[in-house]
PDB file of C-alpha atoms and ligand atoms in Angstrom:
ATOM      1  CA  UNK A  25      32.803 -33.611 -28.797  1.00 44.00           C
ATOM      2  CA  UNK A  26      35.610 -31.547 -28.263  1.00 44.00           C
ATOM      3  CA  UNK A  27      33.678 -29.197 -26.264  1.00 47.00           C
ATOM      4  CA  UNK A  28      32.574 -31.765 -24.224  1.00 51.00           C
ATOM      5  CA  UNK A  29      35.474 -33.100 -23.136  1.00 53.00           C
ATOM      6  CA  UNK A  30      38.668 -29.483 -23.568  1.00 48.00           C
ATOM      7  CA  UNK A  31      40.951 -30.984 -21.321  1.00 57.00           C
ATOM      8  CA  UNK A  32      41.539 -34.574 -23.868  1.00 63.00           C
ATOM      9  CA  UNK A  33      41.182 -32.250 -26.973  1.00 63.00           C
ATOM     10  CA  UNK A  34      44.709 -31.809 -27.455  1.00 73.00           C
ATOM     11  CA  UNK A  35      46.132 -33.685 -29.253  1.00 81.00           C
ATOM     12  CA  UNK A  36      50.467 -35.006 -27.910  1.00 89.00           C
ATOM     13  CA  UNK A  37      53.361 -32.587 -29.511  1.00 92.00           C
ATOM     14  CA  UNK A  38      56.707 -33.194 -28.730  1.00 95.00           C
ATOM     15  CA  UNK A  39      60.327 -32.068 -28.335  1.00 96.00           C
ATOM     16  CA  UNK A  40      62.148 -34.725 -30.314  1.00 97.00           C
ATOM     17  CA  UNK A  41      61.502 -37.867 -32.802  1.00 97.00           C
ATOM     18  CA  UNK A  42      62.452 -40.308 -30.251  1.00 98.00           C
ATOM     19  CA  UNK A  43      59.961 -39.421 -27.383  1.00 97.00           C
ATOM     20  CA  UNK A  44      57.777 -39.638 -30.707  1.00 97.00           C
ATOM     21  CA  UNK A  45      58.607 -42.362 -31.301  1.00 98.00           C
ATOM     22  CA  UNK A  46      58.686 -43.365 -27.258  1.00 98.00           C
ATOM     23  CA  UNK A  47      54.546 -42.422 -27.346  1.00 98.00           C
ATOM     24  CA  UNK A  48      53.540 -44.538 -30.501  1.00 98.00           C
ATOM     25  CA  UNK A  49      55.336 -47.886 -29.649  1.00 98.00           C
ATOM     26  CA  UNK A  50      53.570 -46.603 -25.728  1.00 98.00           C
ATOM     27  CA  UNK A  51      50.533 -46.552 -27.551  1.00 98.00           C
ATOM     28  CA  UNK A  52      50.524 -49.222 -29.588  1.00 98.00           C
ATOM     29  CA  UNK A  53      51.207 -52.022 -26.872  1.00 98.00           C
ATOM     30  CA  UNK A  54      48.738 -51.255 -24.965  1.00 98.00           C
ATOM     31  CA  UNK A  55      46.437 -51.405 -28.461  1.00 98.00           C
ATOM     32  CA  UNK A  56      46.999 -55.072 -28.275  1.00 98.00           C
ATOM     33  CA  UNK A  57      47.006 -55.461 -25.236  1.00 98.00           C
ATOM     34  CA  UNK A  58      43.294 -53.935 -25.131  1.00 98.00           C
ATOM     35  CA  UNK A  59      42.910 -55.915 -28.425  1.00 98.00           C
ATOM     36  CA  UNK A  60      43.560 -58.744 -26.575  1.00 98.00           C
ATOM     37  CA  UNK A  61      41.171 -57.718 -23.403  1.00 98.00           C
ATOM     38  CA  UNK A  62      38.597 -57.694 -25.671  1.00 98.00           C
ATOM     39  CA  UNK A  63      39.167 -60.891 -27.534  1.00 98.00           C
ATOM     40  CA  UNK A  64      39.281 -60.303 -30.508  1.00 98.00           C
ATOM     41  CA  UNK A  65      42.680 -62.802 -31.732  1.00 95.00           C
ATOM     42  CA  UNK A  66      42.474 -65.003 -32.907  1.00 95.00           C
ATOM     43  CA  UNK A  67      45.978 -67.906 -33.545  1.00 95.00           C
ATOM     44  CA  UNK A  68      48.233 -65.425 -35.230  1.00 95.00           C
ATOM     45  CA  UNK A  69      46.035 -63.547 -37.172  1.00 95.00           C
ATOM     46  CA  UNK A  70      45.413 -59.763 -36.581  1.00 96.00           C
ATOM     47  CA  UNK A  71      47.830 -56.027 -36.397  1.00 97.00           C
ATOM     48  CA  UNK A  72      48.463 -53.531 -35.546  1.00 98.00           C
ATOM     49  CA  UNK A  73      51.221 -51.371 -37.061  1.00 98.00           C
ATOM     50  CA  UNK A  74      52.459 -47.277 -36.146  1.00 98.00           C
ATOM     51  CA  UNK A  75      54.566 -45.551 -38.384  1.00 98.00           C
ATOM     52  CA  UNK A  76      57.550 -45.094 -37.526  1.00 98.00           C
ATOM     53  CA  UNK A  77      58.247 -41.246 -37.170  1.00 98.00           C
ATOM     54  CA  UNK A  78      62.002 -40.072 -38.402  1.00 98.00           C
ATOM     55  CA  UNK A  79      61.519 -42.762 -40.816  1.00 98.00           C
ATOM     56  CA  UNK A  80      57.591 -43.026 -42.586  1.00 96.00           C
ATOM     57  CA  UNK A  81      58.632 -45.654 -44.447  1.00 96.00           C
ATOM     58  CA  UNK A  82      59.139 -47.529 -41.755  1.00 97.00           C
ATOM     59  CA  UNK A  83      55.881 -49.629 -39.747  1.00 98.00           C
ATOM     60  CA  UNK A  84      56.224 -51.201 -35.640  1.00 98.00           C
ATOM     61  CA  UNK A  85      54.284 -54.083 -35.515  1.00 98.00           C
ATOM     62  CA  UNK A  86      53.566 -56.878 -33.436  1.00 97.00           C
ATOM     63  CA  UNK A  87      56.119 -59.777 -33.181  1.00 97.00           C
ATOM     64  CA  UNK A  88      54.429 -62.689 -35.156  1.00 96.00           C
ATOM     65  CA  UNK A  89      53.159 -65.201 -33.474  1.00 95.00           C
ATOM     66  CA  UNK A  90      52.950 -63.677 -29.600  1.00 97.00           C
ATOM     67  CA  UNK A  91      50.231 -62.940 -27.640  1.00 97.00           C
ATOM     68  CA  UNK A  92      48.632 -59.656 -27.804  1.00 98.00           C
ATOM     69  CA  UNK A  93      47.618 -60.140 -24.433  1.00 98.00           C
ATOM     70  CA  UNK A  94      51.167 -60.767 -23.606  1.00 98.00           C
ATOM     71  CA  UNK A  95      53.221 -57.662 -25.730  1.00 98.00           C
ATOM     72  CA  UNK A  96      55.137 -54.934 -24.677  1.00 98.00           C
ATOM     73  CA  UNK A  97      56.706 -51.918 -25.463  1.00 98.00           C
ATOM     74  CA  UNK A  98      59.925 -54.194 -25.613  1.00 98.00           C
ATOM     75  CA  UNK A  99      58.506 -56.831 -27.635  1.00 98.00           C
ATOM     76  CA  UNK A 100      57.081 -54.249 -31.032  1.00 98.00           C
ATOM     77  CA  UNK A 101      59.398 -54.807 -33.822  1.00 98.00           C
ATOM     78  CA  UNK A 102      60.318 -52.305 -36.886  1.00 98.00           C
ATOM     79  CA  UNK A 103      59.370 -53.023 -40.587  1.00 97.00           C
ATOM     80  CA  UNK A 104      60.965 -51.101 -43.642  1.00 96.00           C
ATOM     81  CA  UNK A 105      59.100 -50.875 -46.434  1.00 93.00           C
ATOM     82  CA  UNK A 106      60.529 -54.531 -48.609  1.00 94.00           C
ATOM     83  CA  UNK A 107      59.447 -56.298 -45.703  1.00 95.00           C
ATOM     84  CA  UNK A 108      63.092 -56.657 -43.144  1.00 96.00           C
ATOM     85  CA  UNK A 109      63.215 -56.571 -40.053  1.00 97.00           C
ATOM     86  CA  UNK A 110      65.674 -52.917 -38.879  1.00 98.00           C
ATOM     87  CA  UNK A 111      64.584 -53.250 -35.456  1.00 97.00           C
ATOM     88  CA  UNK A 112      63.730 -56.320 -32.798  1.00 96.00           C
ATOM     89  CA  UNK A 113      64.386 -60.576 -33.539  1.00 90.00           C
ATOM     90  CA  UNK A 114      61.150 -61.414 -33.974  1.00 95.00           C
ATOM     91  CA  UNK A 115      59.019 -62.274 -37.621  1.00 95.00           C
ATOM     92  CA  UNK A 116      56.601 -60.016 -39.142  1.00 95.00           C
ATOM     93  CA  UNK A 117      53.586 -61.462 -40.042  1.00 93.00           C
ATOM     94  CA  UNK A 118      53.071 -61.982 -43.780  1.00 92.00           C
ATOM     95  CA  UNK A 119      50.173 -61.040 -45.083  1.00 91.00           C
ATOM     96  CA  UNK A 120      51.070 -57.584 -42.211  1.00 93.00           C
ATOM     97  CA  UNK A 121      53.328 -56.599 -44.364  1.00 94.00           C
ATOM     98  CA  UNK A 122      51.230 -57.217 -47.722  1.00 95.00           C
ATOM     99  CA  UNK A 123      48.977 -54.410 -46.244  1.00 95.00           C
ATOM    100  CA  UNK A 124      49.842 -52.682 -43.760  1.00 96.00           C
ATOM    101  CA  UNK A 125      52.585 -51.948 -46.316  1.00 96.00           C
ATOM    102  CA  UNK A 126      50.029 -51.048 -49.139  1.00 96.00           C
ATOM    103  CA  UNK A 127      47.185 -48.839 -46.665  1.00 97.00           C
ATOM    104  CA  UNK A 128      50.519 -46.833 -45.733  1.00 96.00           C
ATOM    105  CA  UNK A 129      52.240 -46.363 -48.840  1.00 95.00           C
ATOM    106  CA  UNK A 130      48.584 -45.234 -50.464  1.00 96.00           C
ATOM    107  CA  UNK A 131      47.597 -42.896 -47.652  1.00 97.00           C
ATOM    108  CA  UNK A 132      50.223 -41.026 -46.319  1.00 96.00           C
ATOM    109  CA  UNK A 133      48.088 -39.043 -43.440  1.00 97.00           C
ATOM    110  CA  UNK A 134      47.536 -42.636 -41.639  1.00 97.00           C
ATOM    111  CA  UNK A 135      49.530 -43.243 -39.295  1.00 98.00           C
ATOM    112  CA  UNK A 136      48.377 -46.403 -37.891  1.00 98.00           C
ATOM    113  CA  UNK A 137      46.132 -48.847 -39.239  1.00 98.00           C
ATOM    114  CA  UNK A 138      44.602 -52.310 -36.883  1.00 98.00           C
ATOM    115  CA  UNK A 139      42.645 -55.114 -38.401  1.00 98.00           C
ATOM    116  CA  UNK A 140      41.972 -58.132 -36.722  1.00 98.00           C
ATOM    117  CA  UNK A 141      39.446 -61.342 -37.026  1.00 97.00           C
ATOM    118  CA  UNK A 142      37.427 -59.626 -34.538  1.00 98.00           C
ATOM    119  CA  UNK A 143      34.286 -61.767 -34.593  1.00 98.00           C
ATOM    120  CA  UNK A 144      31.397 -59.752 -35.350  1.00 98.00           C
ATOM    121  CA  UNK A 145      33.901 -58.079 -38.163  1.00 98.00           C
ATOM    122  CA  UNK A 146      33.984 -60.261 -39.707  1.00 98.00           C
ATOM    123  CA  UNK A 147      30.403 -62.399 -39.269  1.00 98.00           C
ATOM    124  CA  UNK A 148      29.252 -58.971 -40.938  1.00 98.00           C
ATOM    125  CA  UNK A 149      32.481 -59.125 -43.520  1.00 98.00           C
ATOM    126  CA  UNK A 150      30.050 -62.381 -44.564  1.00 98.00           C
ATOM    127  CA  UNK A 151      27.442 -60.409 -46.146  1.00 98.00           C
ATOM    128  CA  UNK A 152      29.336 -57.428 -47.873  1.00 98.00           C
ATOM    129  CA  UNK A 153      27.278 -55.071 -46.961  1.00 98.00           C
ATOM    130  CA  UNK A 154      28.292 -51.186 -45.432  1.00 98.00           C
ATOM    131  CA  UNK A 155      27.350 -50.447 -42.098  1.00 98.00           C
ATOM    132  CA  UNK A 156      23.364 -48.615 -41.931  1.00 98.00           C
ATOM    133  CA  UNK A 157      23.488 -45.825 -39.837  1.00 98.00           C
ATOM    134  CA  UNK A 158      21.852 -47.260 -37.625  1.00 98.00           C
ATOM    135  CA  UNK A 159      23.130 -45.999 -33.639  1.00 98.00           C
ATOM    136  CA  UNK A 160      24.391 -42.884 -32.943  1.00 98.00           C
ATOM    137  CA  UNK A 161      27.574 -44.736 -32.521  1.00 98.00           C
ATOM    138  CA  UNK A 162      27.007 -45.902 -36.371  1.00 98.00           C
ATOM    139  CA  UNK A 163      27.216 -42.727 -37.931  1.00 98.00           C
ATOM    140  CA  UNK A 164      31.197 -42.410 -37.518  1.00 98.00           C
ATOM    141  CA  UNK A 165      31.376 -44.868 -39.908  1.00 98.00           C
ATOM    142  CA  UNK A 166      27.905 -43.195 -42.579  1.00 98.00           C
ATOM    143  CA  UNK A 167      29.710 -42.254 -45.994  1.00 98.00           C
ATOM    144  CA  UNK A 168      33.622 -43.318 -44.228  1.00 98.00           C
ATOM    145  CA  UNK A 169      34.324 -46.767 -45.825  1.00 98.00           C
ATOM    146  CA  UNK A 170      34.114 -48.816 -47.666  1.00 98.00           C
ATOM    147  CA  UNK A 171      33.492 -52.196 -48.813  1.00 98.00           C
ATOM    148  CA  UNK A 172      36.952 -54.759 -50.082  1.00 98.00           C
ATOM    149  CA  UNK A 173      34.121 -57.079 -52.166  1.00 97.00           C
ATOM    150  CA  UNK A 174      36.459 -59.942 -52.727  1.00 95.00           C
ATOM    151  CA  UNK A 175      38.318 -62.125 -51.629  1.00 94.00           C
ATOM    152  CA  UNK A 176      41.621 -64.695 -53.246  1.00 90.00           C
ATOM    153  CA  UNK A 177      43.025 -65.978 -50.025  1.00 89.00           C
ATOM    154  CA  UNK A 178      44.916 -65.545 -47.613  1.00 89.00           C
ATOM    155  CA  UNK A 179      46.682 -61.839 -48.185  1.00 86.00           C
ATOM    156  CA  UNK A 180      50.514 -62.629 -48.979  1.00 87.00           C
ATOM    157  CA  UNK A 181      50.990 -60.616 -51.528  1.00 88.00           C
ATOM    158  CA  UNK A 182      51.366 -56.605 -52.470  1.00 93.00           C
ATOM    159  CA  UNK A 183      49.661 -56.005 -55.594  1.00 93.00           C
ATOM    160  CA  UNK A 184      46.212 -57.210 -52.922  1.00 93.00           C
ATOM    161  CA  UNK A 185      47.355 -55.028 -49.864  1.00 95.00           C
ATOM    162  CA  UNK A 186      47.942 -52.393 -52.951  1.00 95.00           C
ATOM    163  CA  UNK A 187      43.746 -53.037 -54.420  1.00 96.00           C
ATOM    164  CA  UNK A 188      42.271 -53.162 -50.343  1.00 97.00           C
ATOM    165  CA  UNK A 189      45.086 -49.746 -49.905  1.00 97.00           C
ATOM    166  CA  UNK A 190      42.520 -48.491 -53.156  1.00 97.00           C
ATOM    167  CA  UNK A 191      39.876 -49.322 -51.900  1.00 97.00           C
ATOM    168  CA  UNK A 192      39.607 -48.143 -48.531  1.00 98.00           C
ATOM    169  CA  UNK A 193      39.958 -44.560 -50.425  1.00 98.00           C
ATOM    170  CA  UNK A 194      40.298 -41.258 -48.309  1.00 97.00           C
ATOM    171  CA  UNK A 195      38.135 -42.673 -46.387  1.00 98.00           C
ATOM    172  CA  UNK A 196      38.996 -44.299 -42.658  1.00 98.00           C
ATOM    173  CA  UNK A 197      37.877 -48.100 -42.809  1.00 98.00           C
ATOM    174  CA  UNK A 198      37.010 -51.020 -44.790  1.00 98.00           C
ATOM    175  CA  UNK A 199      35.365 -53.727 -44.473  1.00 98.00           C
ATOM    176  CA  UNK A 200      37.252 -56.806 -46.479  1.00 98.00           C
ATOM    177  CA  UNK A 201      34.646 -59.584 -47.220  1.00 98.00           C
ATOM    178  CA  UNK A 202      34.501 -62.475 -45.691  1.00 98.00           C
ATOM    179  CA  UNK A 203      38.122 -61.577 -43.606  1.00 97.00           C
ATOM    180  CA  UNK A 204      36.631 -58.607 -40.962  1.00 98.00           C
ATOM    181  CA  UNK A 205      37.650 -55.149 -40.082  1.00 98.00           C
ATOM    182  CA  UNK A 206      40.910 -52.436 -41.290  1.00 98.00           C
ATOM    183  CA  UNK A 207      40.981 -48.971 -39.483  1.00 98.00           C
ATOM    184  CA  UNK A 208      43.506 -46.097 -39.668  1.00 98.00           C
ATOM    185  CA  UNK A 209      43.792 -42.863 -37.796  1.00 98.00           C
ATOM    186  CA  UNK A 210      46.011 -40.018 -37.762  1.00 97.00           C
ATOM    187  CA  UNK A 211      47.764 -41.362 -34.430  1.00 97.00           C
ATOM    188  CA  UNK A 212      47.398 -45.585 -33.256  1.00 98.00           C
ATOM    189  CA  UNK A 213      44.874 -43.407 -30.761  1.00 98.00           C
ATOM    190  CA  UNK A 214      41.784 -43.094 -32.862  1.00 97.00           C
ATOM    191  CA  UNK A 215      42.886 -46.087 -35.977  1.00 98.00           C
ATOM    192  CA  UNK A 216      42.092 -48.543 -32.206  1.00 98.00           C
ATOM    193  CA  UNK A 217      39.159 -46.691 -31.052  1.00 98.00           C
ATOM    194  CA  UNK A 218      37.453 -46.982 -35.198  1.00 98.00           C
ATOM    195  CA  UNK A 219      38.164 -51.318 -34.597  1.00 98.00           C
ATOM    196  CA  UNK A 220      37.317 -51.149 -31.533  1.00 98.00           C
ATOM    197  CA  UNK A 221      33.452 -49.467 -32.291  1.00 98.00           C
ATOM    198  CA  UNK A 222      33.379 -50.719 -36.254  1.00 98.00           C
ATOM    199  CA  UNK A 223      33.733 -54.242 -34.290  1.00 98.00           C
ATOM    200  CA  UNK A 224      30.468 -53.515 -31.904  1.00 98.00           C
ATOM    201  CA  UNK A 225      29.074 -51.346 -34.823  1.00 98.00           C
ATOM    202  CA  UNK A 226      28.711 -54.849 -36.650  1.00 98.00           C
ATOM    203  CA  UNK A 227      27.400 -57.010 -33.915  1.00 98.00           C
ATOM    204  CA  UNK A 228      24.844 -53.582 -33.096  1.00 98.00           C
ATOM    205  CA  UNK A 229      23.291 -53.980 -36.256  1.00 98.00           C
ATOM    206  CA  UNK A 230      23.642 -58.352 -36.633  1.00 98.00           C
ATOM    207  CA  UNK A 231      21.977 -58.424 -33.304  1.00 98.00           C
ATOM    208  CA  UNK A 232      19.193 -55.768 -34.391  1.00 98.00           C
ATOM    209  CA  UNK A 233      17.823 -57.071 -38.145  1.00 98.00           C
ATOM    210  CA  UNK A 234      17.762 -61.050 -35.942  1.00 98.00           C
ATOM    211  CA  UNK A 235      15.987 -58.508 -34.007  1.00 98.00           C
ATOM    212  CA  UNK A 236      13.649 -57.195 -36.254  1.00 98.00           C
ATOM    213  CA  UNK A 237      14.121 -54.320 -39.528  1.00 98.00           C
ATOM    214  CA  UNK A 238      16.278 -51.343 -37.511  1.00 98.00           C
ATOM    215  CA  UNK A 239      15.039 -47.820 -38.582  1.00 98.00           C
ATOM    216  CA  UNK A 240      17.754 -45.383 -39.941  1.00 98.00           C
ATOM    217  CA  UNK A 241      19.021 -42.251 -39.387  1.00 98.00           C
ATOM    218  CA  UNK A 242      17.999 -39.656 -42.075  1.00 98.00           C
ATOM    219  CA  UNK A 243      20.883 -38.378 -43.833  1.00 98.00           C
ATOM    220  CA  UNK A 244      21.406 -35.264 -42.471  1.00 98.00           C
ATOM    221  CA  UNK A 245      21.282 -36.234 -39.384  1.00 98.00           C
ATOM    222  CA  UNK A 246      23.488 -39.299 -39.746  1.00 98.00           C
ATOM    223  CA  UNK A 247      25.832 -37.133 -41.525  1.00 98.00           C
ATOM    224  CA  UNK A 248      25.110 -34.384 -38.925  1.00 98.00           C
ATOM    225  CA  UNK A 249      26.030 -36.868 -36.101  1.00 98.00           C
ATOM    226  CA  UNK A 250      29.137 -38.138 -37.837  1.00 98.00           C
ATOM    227  CA  UNK A 251      30.830 -34.657 -38.043  1.00 96.00           C
ATOM    228  CA  UNK A 252      30.908 -35.490 -34.161  1.00 95.00           C
ATOM    229  CA  UNK A 253      31.569 -38.905 -33.583  1.00 96.00           C
ATOM    230  CA  UNK A 254      33.159 -39.622 -36.316  1.00 97.00           C
ATOM    231  CA  UNK A 255      35.778 -36.632 -36.231  1.00 96.00           C
ATOM    232  CA  UNK A 256      39.507 -37.278 -35.927  1.00 94.00           C
ATOM    233  CA  UNK A 257      39.575 -35.111 -32.531  1.00 93.00           C
ATOM    234  CA  UNK A 258      36.291 -38.403 -31.400  1.00 95.00           C
ATOM    235  CA  UNK A 259      38.293 -40.832 -32.519  1.00 97.00           C
ATOM    236  CA  UNK A 260      41.189 -39.710 -30.443  1.00 96.00           C
ATOM    237  CA  UNK A 261      38.895 -38.908 -27.362  1.00 95.00           C
ATOM    238  CA  UNK A 262      37.239 -41.718 -27.336  1.00 96.00           C
ATOM    239  CA  UNK A 263      40.565 -43.833 -26.376  1.00 97.00           C
ATOM    240  CA  UNK A 264      41.555 -42.053 -23.571  1.00 96.00           C
ATOM    241  CA  UNK A 265      39.602 -44.017 -20.697  1.00 97.00           C
ATOM    242  CA  UNK A 266      40.690 -47.245 -22.654  1.00 98.00           C
ATOM    243  CA  UNK A 267      43.736 -46.455 -22.699  1.00 97.00           C
ATOM    244  CA  UNK A 268      44.134 -45.559 -18.516  1.00 97.00           C
ATOM    245  CA  UNK A 269      42.166 -48.384 -17.917  1.00 98.00           C
ATOM    246  CA  UNK A 270      44.856 -50.750 -19.462  1.00 98.00           C
ATOM    247  CA  UNK A 271      48.398 -48.762 -19.019  1.00 98.00           C
ATOM    248  CA  UNK A 272      46.786 -49.043 -14.585  1.00 98.00           C
ATOM    249  CA  UNK A 273      46.068 -52.259 -14.742  1.00 98.00           C
ATOM    250  CA  UNK A 274      48.772 -53.723 -16.571  1.00 98.00           C
ATOM    251  CA  UNK A 275      51.931 -51.506 -16.350  1.00 98.00           C
ATOM    252  CA  UNK A 276      53.946 -54.436 -17.533  1.00 98.00           C
ATOM    253  CA  UNK A 277      53.302 -52.946 -21.220  1.00 98.00           C
ATOM    254  CA  UNK A 278      55.750 -50.439 -20.586  1.00 98.00           C
ATOM    255  CA  UNK A 279      58.442 -53.166 -19.997  1.00 97.00           C
TER     256      UNK A 279
HETATM  257 ZN1   ZN B  11      43.097 -60.695 -41.845  1.00 59.79          ZN
END
């Protein structure tokens, strides 16, 4: 993957923490526009977070109740480890804090996390099963996602968020049974790409199983493919065309 796309595979570096913060916020705001475009919005559900590069126990997130398609960089809010909004004047979704604060705390390597009630992800989650390696794309999740095999209501308390973080383990994604998908990454780019492609892998497996019995990719080939399409760099690279398209189409996202 890296060899195929050498120019895109260079992850950005920054001269100052302010530059890095702005970069993360721009990627985050653009990701909400993409989630809106893909139809991942449902009422007030769904959140994407990115860790602040300076205050690493804080994260940036969407303001509660704002349509994903309207979110601009200046609308993002920053939340500290107690759930207090320390930048921005909107409220934070309580479930966003309960889940994402615990995922960020459990995984210091994770820069960003994405969750929404997307239709194929939540449909698949109702089956209480992991995805199978039935396509090249689905191999990104081969032996790299988990199932949170429980559902007890809207996640509002930190203990529940902690259990989700525990179920995620060191994987890139977790299927929350009867709820939806949650993905993480070393960048916003990566976390959001995993979400988009995982949603589509759920769709593909639902379609394939509705039509017949899918042939599974053999373990050795699935492991090799996972190393090709499932790496951090691959996730980052795969996001770049989407970012280019949405920011050219909707430049007000940078306001
Ligand atoms: Zn949710």
